[in-house]
Short mmCIF file of C-alpha atoms and ligand atoms in Angstrom, two decimals:
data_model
loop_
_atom_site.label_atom_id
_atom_site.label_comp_id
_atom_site.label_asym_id
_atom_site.label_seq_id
_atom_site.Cartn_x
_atom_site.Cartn_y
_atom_site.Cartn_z
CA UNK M 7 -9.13 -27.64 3.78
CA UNK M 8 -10.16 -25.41 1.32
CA UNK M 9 -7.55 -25.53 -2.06
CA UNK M 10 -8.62 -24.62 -5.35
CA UNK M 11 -6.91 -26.43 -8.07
CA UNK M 12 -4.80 -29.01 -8.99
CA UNK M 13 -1.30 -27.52 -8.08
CA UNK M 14 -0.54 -25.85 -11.32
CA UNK M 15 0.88 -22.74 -9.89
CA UNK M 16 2.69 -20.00 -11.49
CA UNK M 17 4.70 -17.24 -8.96
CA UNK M 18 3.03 -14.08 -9.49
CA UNK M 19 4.41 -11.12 -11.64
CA UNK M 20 6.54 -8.77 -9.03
CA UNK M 21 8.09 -5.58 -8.96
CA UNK M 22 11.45 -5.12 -6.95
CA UNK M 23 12.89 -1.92 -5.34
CA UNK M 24 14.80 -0.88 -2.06
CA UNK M 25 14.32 -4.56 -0.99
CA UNK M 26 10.69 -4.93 -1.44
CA UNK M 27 8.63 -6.68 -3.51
CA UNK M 28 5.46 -4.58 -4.96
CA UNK M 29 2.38 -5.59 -7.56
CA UNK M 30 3.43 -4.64 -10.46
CA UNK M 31 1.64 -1.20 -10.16
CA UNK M 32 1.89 0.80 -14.18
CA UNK M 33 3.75 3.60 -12.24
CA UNK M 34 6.79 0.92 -10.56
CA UNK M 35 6.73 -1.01 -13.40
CA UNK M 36 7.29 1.86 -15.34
CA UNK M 37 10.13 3.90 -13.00
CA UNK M 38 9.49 2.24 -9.58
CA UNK M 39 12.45 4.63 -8.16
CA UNK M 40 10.60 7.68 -9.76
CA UNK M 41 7.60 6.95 -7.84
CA UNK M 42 9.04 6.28 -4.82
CA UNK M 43 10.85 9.51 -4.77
CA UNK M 44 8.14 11.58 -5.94
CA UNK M 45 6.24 10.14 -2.94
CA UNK M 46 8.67 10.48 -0.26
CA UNK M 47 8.95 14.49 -1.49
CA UNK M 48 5.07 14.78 -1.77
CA UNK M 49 3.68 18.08 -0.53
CA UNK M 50 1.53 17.62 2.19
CA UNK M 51 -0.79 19.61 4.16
CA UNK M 52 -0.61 19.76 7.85
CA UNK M 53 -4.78 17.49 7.91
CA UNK M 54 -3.23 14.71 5.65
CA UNK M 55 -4.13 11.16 6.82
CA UNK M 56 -2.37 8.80 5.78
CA UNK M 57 -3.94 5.24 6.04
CA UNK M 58 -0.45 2.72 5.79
CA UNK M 59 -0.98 -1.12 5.43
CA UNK M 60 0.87 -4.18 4.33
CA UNK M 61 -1.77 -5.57 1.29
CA UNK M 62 -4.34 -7.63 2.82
CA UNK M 63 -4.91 -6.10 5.66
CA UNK M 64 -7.36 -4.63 5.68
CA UNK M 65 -7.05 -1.17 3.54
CA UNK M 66 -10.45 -0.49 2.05
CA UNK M 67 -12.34 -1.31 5.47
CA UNK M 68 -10.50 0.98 7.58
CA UNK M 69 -10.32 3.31 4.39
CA UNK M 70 -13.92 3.89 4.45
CA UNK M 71 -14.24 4.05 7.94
CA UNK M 72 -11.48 7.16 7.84
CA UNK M 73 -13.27 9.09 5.11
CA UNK M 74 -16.39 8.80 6.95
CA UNK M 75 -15.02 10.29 10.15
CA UNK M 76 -13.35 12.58 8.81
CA UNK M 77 -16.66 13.97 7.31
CA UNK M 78 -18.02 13.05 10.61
CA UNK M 79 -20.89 11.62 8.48
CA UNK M 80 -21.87 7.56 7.83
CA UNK M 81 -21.90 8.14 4.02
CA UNK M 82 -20.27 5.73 1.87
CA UNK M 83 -17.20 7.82 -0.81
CA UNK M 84 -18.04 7.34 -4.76
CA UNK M 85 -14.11 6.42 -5.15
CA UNK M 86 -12.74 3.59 -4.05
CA UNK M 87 -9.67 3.65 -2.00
CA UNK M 88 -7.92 3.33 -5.33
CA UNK M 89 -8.50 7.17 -6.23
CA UNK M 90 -6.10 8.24 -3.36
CA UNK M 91 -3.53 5.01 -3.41
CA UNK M 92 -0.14 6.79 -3.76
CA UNK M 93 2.19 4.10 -5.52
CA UNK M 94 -0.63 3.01 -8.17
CA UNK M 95 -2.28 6.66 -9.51
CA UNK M 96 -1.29 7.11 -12.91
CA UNK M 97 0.03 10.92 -12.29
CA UNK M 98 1.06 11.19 -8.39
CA UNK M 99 -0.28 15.65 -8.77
CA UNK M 100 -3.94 13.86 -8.82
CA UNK M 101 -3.41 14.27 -5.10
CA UNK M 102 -2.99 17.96 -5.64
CA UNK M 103 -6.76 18.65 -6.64
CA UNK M 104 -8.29 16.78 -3.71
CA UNK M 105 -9.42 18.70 -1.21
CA UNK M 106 -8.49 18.24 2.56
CA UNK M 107 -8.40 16.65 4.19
CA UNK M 108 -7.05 13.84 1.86
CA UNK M 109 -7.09 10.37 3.14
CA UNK M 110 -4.45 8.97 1.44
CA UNK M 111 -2.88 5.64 1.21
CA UNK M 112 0.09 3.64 0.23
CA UNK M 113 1.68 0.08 1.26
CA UNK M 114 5.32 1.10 0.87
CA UNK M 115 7.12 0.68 4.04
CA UNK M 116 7.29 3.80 6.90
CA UNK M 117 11.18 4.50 5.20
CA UNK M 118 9.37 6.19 2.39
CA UNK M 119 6.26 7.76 3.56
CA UNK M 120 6.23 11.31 2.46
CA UNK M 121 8.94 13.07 4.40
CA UNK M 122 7.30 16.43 4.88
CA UNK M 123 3.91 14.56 6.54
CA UNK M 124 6.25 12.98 9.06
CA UNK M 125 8.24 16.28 9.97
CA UNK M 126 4.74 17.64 9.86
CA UNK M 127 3.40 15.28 12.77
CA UNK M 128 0.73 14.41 10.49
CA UNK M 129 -1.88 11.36 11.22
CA UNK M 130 -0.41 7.75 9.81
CA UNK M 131 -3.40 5.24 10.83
CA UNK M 132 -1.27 1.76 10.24
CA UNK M 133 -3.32 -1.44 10.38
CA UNK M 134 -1.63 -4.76 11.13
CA UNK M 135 -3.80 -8.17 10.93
CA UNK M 136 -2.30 -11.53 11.46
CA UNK M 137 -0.16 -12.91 8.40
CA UNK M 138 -1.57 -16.09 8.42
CA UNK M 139 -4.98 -14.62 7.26
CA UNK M 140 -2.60 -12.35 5.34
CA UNK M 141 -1.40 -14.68 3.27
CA UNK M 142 -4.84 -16.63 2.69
CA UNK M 143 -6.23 -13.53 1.47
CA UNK M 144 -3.26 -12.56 -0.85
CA UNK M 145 -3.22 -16.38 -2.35
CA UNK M 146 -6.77 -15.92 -3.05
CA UNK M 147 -6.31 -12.15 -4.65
CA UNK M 148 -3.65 -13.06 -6.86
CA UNK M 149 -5.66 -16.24 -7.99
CA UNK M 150 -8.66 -13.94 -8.33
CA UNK M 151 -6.74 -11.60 -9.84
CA UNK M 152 -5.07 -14.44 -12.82
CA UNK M 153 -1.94 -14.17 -10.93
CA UNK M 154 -1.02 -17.08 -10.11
CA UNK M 155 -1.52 -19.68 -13.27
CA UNK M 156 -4.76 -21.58 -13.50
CA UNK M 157 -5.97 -23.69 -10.66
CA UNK M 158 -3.35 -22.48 -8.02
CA UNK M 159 -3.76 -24.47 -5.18
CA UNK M 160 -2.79 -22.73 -1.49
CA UNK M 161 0.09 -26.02 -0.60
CA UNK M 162 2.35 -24.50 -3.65
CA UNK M 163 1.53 -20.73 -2.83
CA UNK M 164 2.73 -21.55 1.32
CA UNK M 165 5.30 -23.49 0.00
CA UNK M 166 6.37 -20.60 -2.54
CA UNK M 167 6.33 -17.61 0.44
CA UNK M 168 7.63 -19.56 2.77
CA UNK M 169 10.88 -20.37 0.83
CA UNK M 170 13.87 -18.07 1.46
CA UNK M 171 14.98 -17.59 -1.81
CA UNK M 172 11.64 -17.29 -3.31
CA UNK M 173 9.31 -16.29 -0.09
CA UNK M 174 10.12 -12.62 -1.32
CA UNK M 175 5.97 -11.57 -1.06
CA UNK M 176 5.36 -12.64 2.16
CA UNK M 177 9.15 -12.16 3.44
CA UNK M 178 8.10 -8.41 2.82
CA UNK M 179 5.15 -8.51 5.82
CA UNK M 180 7.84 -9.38 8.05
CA UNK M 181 10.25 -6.11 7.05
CA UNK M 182 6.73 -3.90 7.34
CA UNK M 183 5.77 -4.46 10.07
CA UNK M 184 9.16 -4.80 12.06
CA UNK M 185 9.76 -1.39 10.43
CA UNK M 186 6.77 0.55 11.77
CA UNK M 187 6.86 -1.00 15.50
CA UNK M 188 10.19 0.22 14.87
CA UNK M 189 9.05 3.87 14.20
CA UNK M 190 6.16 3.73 16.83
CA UNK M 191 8.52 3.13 19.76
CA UNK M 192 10.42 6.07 18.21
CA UNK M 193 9.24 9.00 20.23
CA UNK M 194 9.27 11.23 17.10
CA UNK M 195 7.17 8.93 15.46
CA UNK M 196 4.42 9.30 17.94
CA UNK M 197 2.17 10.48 15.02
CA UNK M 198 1.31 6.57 14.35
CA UNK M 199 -1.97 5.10 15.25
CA UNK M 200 -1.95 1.43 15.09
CA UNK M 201 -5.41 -0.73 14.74
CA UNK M 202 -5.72 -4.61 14.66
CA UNK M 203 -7.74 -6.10 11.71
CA UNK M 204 -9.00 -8.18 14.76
CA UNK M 205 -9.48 -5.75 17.21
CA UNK M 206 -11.63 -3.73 14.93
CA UNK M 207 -13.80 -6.99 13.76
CA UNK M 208 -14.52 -7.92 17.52
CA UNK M 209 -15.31 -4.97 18.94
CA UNK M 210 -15.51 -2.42 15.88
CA UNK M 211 -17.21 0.65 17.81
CA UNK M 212 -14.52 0.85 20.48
CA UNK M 213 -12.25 0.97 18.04
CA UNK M 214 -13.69 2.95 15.45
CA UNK M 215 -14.32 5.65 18.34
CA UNK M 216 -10.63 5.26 19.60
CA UNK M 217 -9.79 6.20 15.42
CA UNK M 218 -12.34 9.21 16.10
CA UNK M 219 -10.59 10.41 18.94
CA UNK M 220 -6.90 10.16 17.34
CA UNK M 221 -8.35 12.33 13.88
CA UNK M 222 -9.75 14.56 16.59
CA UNK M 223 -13.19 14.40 15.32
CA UNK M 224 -16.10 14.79 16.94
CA UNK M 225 -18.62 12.49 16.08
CA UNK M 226 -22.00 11.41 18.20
CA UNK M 227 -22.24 7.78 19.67
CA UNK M 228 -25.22 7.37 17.27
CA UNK M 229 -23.39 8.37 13.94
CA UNK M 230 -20.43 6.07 15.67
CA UNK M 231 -22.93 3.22 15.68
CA UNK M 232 -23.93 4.12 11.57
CA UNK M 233 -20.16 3.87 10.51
CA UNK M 234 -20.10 0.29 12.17
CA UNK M 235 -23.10 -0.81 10.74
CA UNK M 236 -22.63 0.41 7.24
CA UNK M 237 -19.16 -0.73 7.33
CA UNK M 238 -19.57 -4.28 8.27
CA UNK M 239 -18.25 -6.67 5.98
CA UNK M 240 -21.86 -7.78 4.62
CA UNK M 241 -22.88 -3.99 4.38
CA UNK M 242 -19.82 -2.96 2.80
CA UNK M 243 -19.10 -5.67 0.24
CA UNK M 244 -22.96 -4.60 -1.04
CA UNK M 245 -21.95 -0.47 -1.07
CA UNK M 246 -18.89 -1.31 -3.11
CA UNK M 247 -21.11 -3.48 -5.43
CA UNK M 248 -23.73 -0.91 -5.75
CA UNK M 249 -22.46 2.41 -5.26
CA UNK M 250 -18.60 2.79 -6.43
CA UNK M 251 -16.74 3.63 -9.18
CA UNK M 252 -14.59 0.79 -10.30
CA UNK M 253 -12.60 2.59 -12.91
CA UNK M 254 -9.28 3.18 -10.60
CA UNK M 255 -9.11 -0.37 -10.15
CA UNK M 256 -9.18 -1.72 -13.75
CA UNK M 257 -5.68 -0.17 -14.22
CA UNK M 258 -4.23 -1.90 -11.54
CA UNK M 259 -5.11 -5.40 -12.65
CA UNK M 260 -4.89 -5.48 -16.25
CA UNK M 261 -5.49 -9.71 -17.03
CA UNK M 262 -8.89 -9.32 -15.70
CA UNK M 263 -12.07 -7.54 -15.40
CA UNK M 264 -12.20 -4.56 -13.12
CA UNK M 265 -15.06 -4.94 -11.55
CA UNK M 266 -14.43 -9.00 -11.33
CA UNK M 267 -11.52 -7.76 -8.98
CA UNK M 268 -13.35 -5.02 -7.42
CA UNK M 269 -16.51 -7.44 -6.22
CA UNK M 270 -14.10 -10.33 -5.03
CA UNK M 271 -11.85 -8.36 -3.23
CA UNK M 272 -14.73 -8.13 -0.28
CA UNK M 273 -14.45 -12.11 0.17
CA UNK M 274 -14.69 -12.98 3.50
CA UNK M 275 -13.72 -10.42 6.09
CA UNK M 276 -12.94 -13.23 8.87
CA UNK M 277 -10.68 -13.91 11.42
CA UNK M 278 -8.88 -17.30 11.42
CA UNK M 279 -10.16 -18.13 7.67
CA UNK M 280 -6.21 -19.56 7.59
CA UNK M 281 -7.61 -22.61 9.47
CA UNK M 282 -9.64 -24.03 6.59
CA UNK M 283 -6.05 -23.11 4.48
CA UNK M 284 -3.25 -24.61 6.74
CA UNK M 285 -2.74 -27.93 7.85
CA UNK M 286 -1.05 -28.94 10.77
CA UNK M 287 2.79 -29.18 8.81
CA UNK M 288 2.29 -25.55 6.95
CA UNK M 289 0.79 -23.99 10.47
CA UNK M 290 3.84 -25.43 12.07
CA UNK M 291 6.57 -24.48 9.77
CA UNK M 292 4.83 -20.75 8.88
CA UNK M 293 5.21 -20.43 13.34
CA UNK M 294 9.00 -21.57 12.79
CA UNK M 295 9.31 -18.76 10.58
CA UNK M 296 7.41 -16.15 12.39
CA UNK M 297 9.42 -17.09 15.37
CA UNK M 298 12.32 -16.82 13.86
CA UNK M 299 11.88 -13.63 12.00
CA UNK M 300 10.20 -11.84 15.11
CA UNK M 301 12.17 -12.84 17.50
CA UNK M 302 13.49 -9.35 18.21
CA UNK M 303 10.17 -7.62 18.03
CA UNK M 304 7.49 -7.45 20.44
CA UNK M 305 4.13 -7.49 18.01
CA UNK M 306 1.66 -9.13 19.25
CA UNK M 307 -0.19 -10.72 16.15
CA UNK M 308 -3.93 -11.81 16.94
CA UNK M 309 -4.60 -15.06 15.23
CA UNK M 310 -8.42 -15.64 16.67
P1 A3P W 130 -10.26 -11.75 3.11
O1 A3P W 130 -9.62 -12.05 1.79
O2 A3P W 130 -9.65 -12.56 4.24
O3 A3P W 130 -11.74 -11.86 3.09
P2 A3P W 130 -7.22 -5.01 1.68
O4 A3P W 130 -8.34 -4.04 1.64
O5 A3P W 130 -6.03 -4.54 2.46
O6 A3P W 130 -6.87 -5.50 0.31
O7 A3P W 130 -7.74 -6.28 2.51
C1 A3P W 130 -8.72 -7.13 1.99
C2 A3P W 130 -9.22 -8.01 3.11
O8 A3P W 130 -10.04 -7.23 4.01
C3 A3P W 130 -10.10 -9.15 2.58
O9 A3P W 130 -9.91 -10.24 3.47
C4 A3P W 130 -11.49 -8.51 2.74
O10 A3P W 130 -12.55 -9.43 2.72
C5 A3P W 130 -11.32 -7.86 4.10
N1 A3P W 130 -12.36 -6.88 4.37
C6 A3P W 130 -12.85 -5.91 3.57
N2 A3P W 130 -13.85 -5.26 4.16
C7 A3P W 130 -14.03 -5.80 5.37
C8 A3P W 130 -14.93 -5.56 6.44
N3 A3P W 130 -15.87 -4.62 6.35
N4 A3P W 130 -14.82 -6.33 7.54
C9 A3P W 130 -13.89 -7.29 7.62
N5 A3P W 130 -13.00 -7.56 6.65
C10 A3P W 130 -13.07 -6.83 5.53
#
């Protein structure tokens, strides 16, 4: 059982709008509704991607892997997803002066994706991983990230999201992702491309070949093999030591260092790391919940 501190646990700062709860990103803290609308009514052009995840699950992995095939090329991107994440950039007409095609990114929910990019048919590549791991890697963000008081231990953060009147942060993984199978088994929606955190971890060239073929690029077997390699966890975490620009980040997480939160964001990159988190009363009563909340949807979460 792996907890940190003592129990000393303070619920992490929050933004609220349209029923979600967000980090409090400068741009919603500042005019969350602004920002929201400005997004939905972004221009976009008809080679947008637009890489859509609940936090945690993934984001920069399959980021990197999406810029790479799009340039059809295993070479690690300067920026860090960060550049291109549409809720947190200080001035949302950045997007403007990046040429296509842009991978973008966001974690608002599918309601407010930008409008035109859905009439458009454009790409949405939406990656779901299990919330158990979900909400081991968010505990350890936030406390990462000075979020969460000083010693947080993981008991008081479960206890915290799984509460109904306080759960709010994880409540919102449920609402996500209910929302998106949602708009995938809506046949106008068909745009969506779904990968599992799993999936992708166990057998990441199948899958990173079945991402090829949905951004219709054309990339050799070889270069395939490159992109799976250089992406690994181990490989990656180094790159984004080494090679990135950190300076998007620092704005988003103001109580500590940027590239502190840069460097521990790459932390483990497991499946099942909720094991050594949960005991056996937490695992049960987090299943309770799921079952209850998902009882009318048909994902399929992978939890090994
Ligand atoms: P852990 O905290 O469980 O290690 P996001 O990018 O959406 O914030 O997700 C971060 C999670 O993805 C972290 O999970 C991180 O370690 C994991 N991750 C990042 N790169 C990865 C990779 N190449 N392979 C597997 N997991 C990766």
């Amino acid at each position: 059982m792996e907890n940190k501190g003592d129990g000393d646990f303070k619920p992490p700062a929050i933004t609220e709008f349209d029923g979600m709860v967000l980090p409090p990103f400068p741009p919603l803290l500042e005019d969350a509704k602004k920002r929201f609308e400005e997004m939905r009514n972004l221009e976009c052009r008809k080679d947008d991607v637009i890489l859509a995840t609940y936090p945690k699950s993934g984001t920069h992995w399959v980021w990197e892997i999406v810029c790479m095939l799009l340039k059809s090329k295993a070479e690690y991107s300067k920026e860090t997803k960060e550049f291109l994440f549409l809720e947190a950039i200080p001035d949302i007409s950045l997007v403007d002066n990046i040429p296509s095609p842009r991978p973008l990114n966001t974690h608002v929910p599918y309601r407010w994706l930008p409008k035109q990019h859905i009439e458009n048919g454009g790409k949405i590549i939406h990656v779901l991983r299990n919330p158990k791991d979900v909400a081991v890697s968010l505990y350890h963000h936030l406390a990462n990230a000075n979020e969460l008081g000083e010693d947080p231990d993981f008991k008081t953060f479960c206890e915290y999201i799984m509460d109904k009147e306080s759960g709010k942060v994880m409540g919102g993984w449920f609402a996500y992702e209910k929302e998106f199978k949602q708009a995938e088994a809506n046949d106008t929606c068909s745009a969506i491309f779904t990968v599992q955190y799993e999936s992708l971890k166990k057998n990441p060239i199948q899958e990173i070949k079945r991402l090829a073929k949905y951004l219709d690029v054309d990339v050799k077997d070889e270069v395939v093999a490159v992109i799976a390699d250089k992406c690994s966890f181990k490989k990656l975490k180094e790159a984004n030591a080494t090679l990135k620009d950190h300076s998007n980040v620092s704005k988003l997480h103001p109580k500590v260092e940027a590239e502190q939160i840069a460097l521990k964001l790459y932390r483990k990159g497991e499946i099942g790391d909720w094991k050594n988190h949960f005991t056996v009363a937490m695992n049960e009563q987090f299943d309770a919940m799921f079952n209850e909340e998902m009882k009318d949807s048909k994902i399929q979460v992978l939890y090994e």
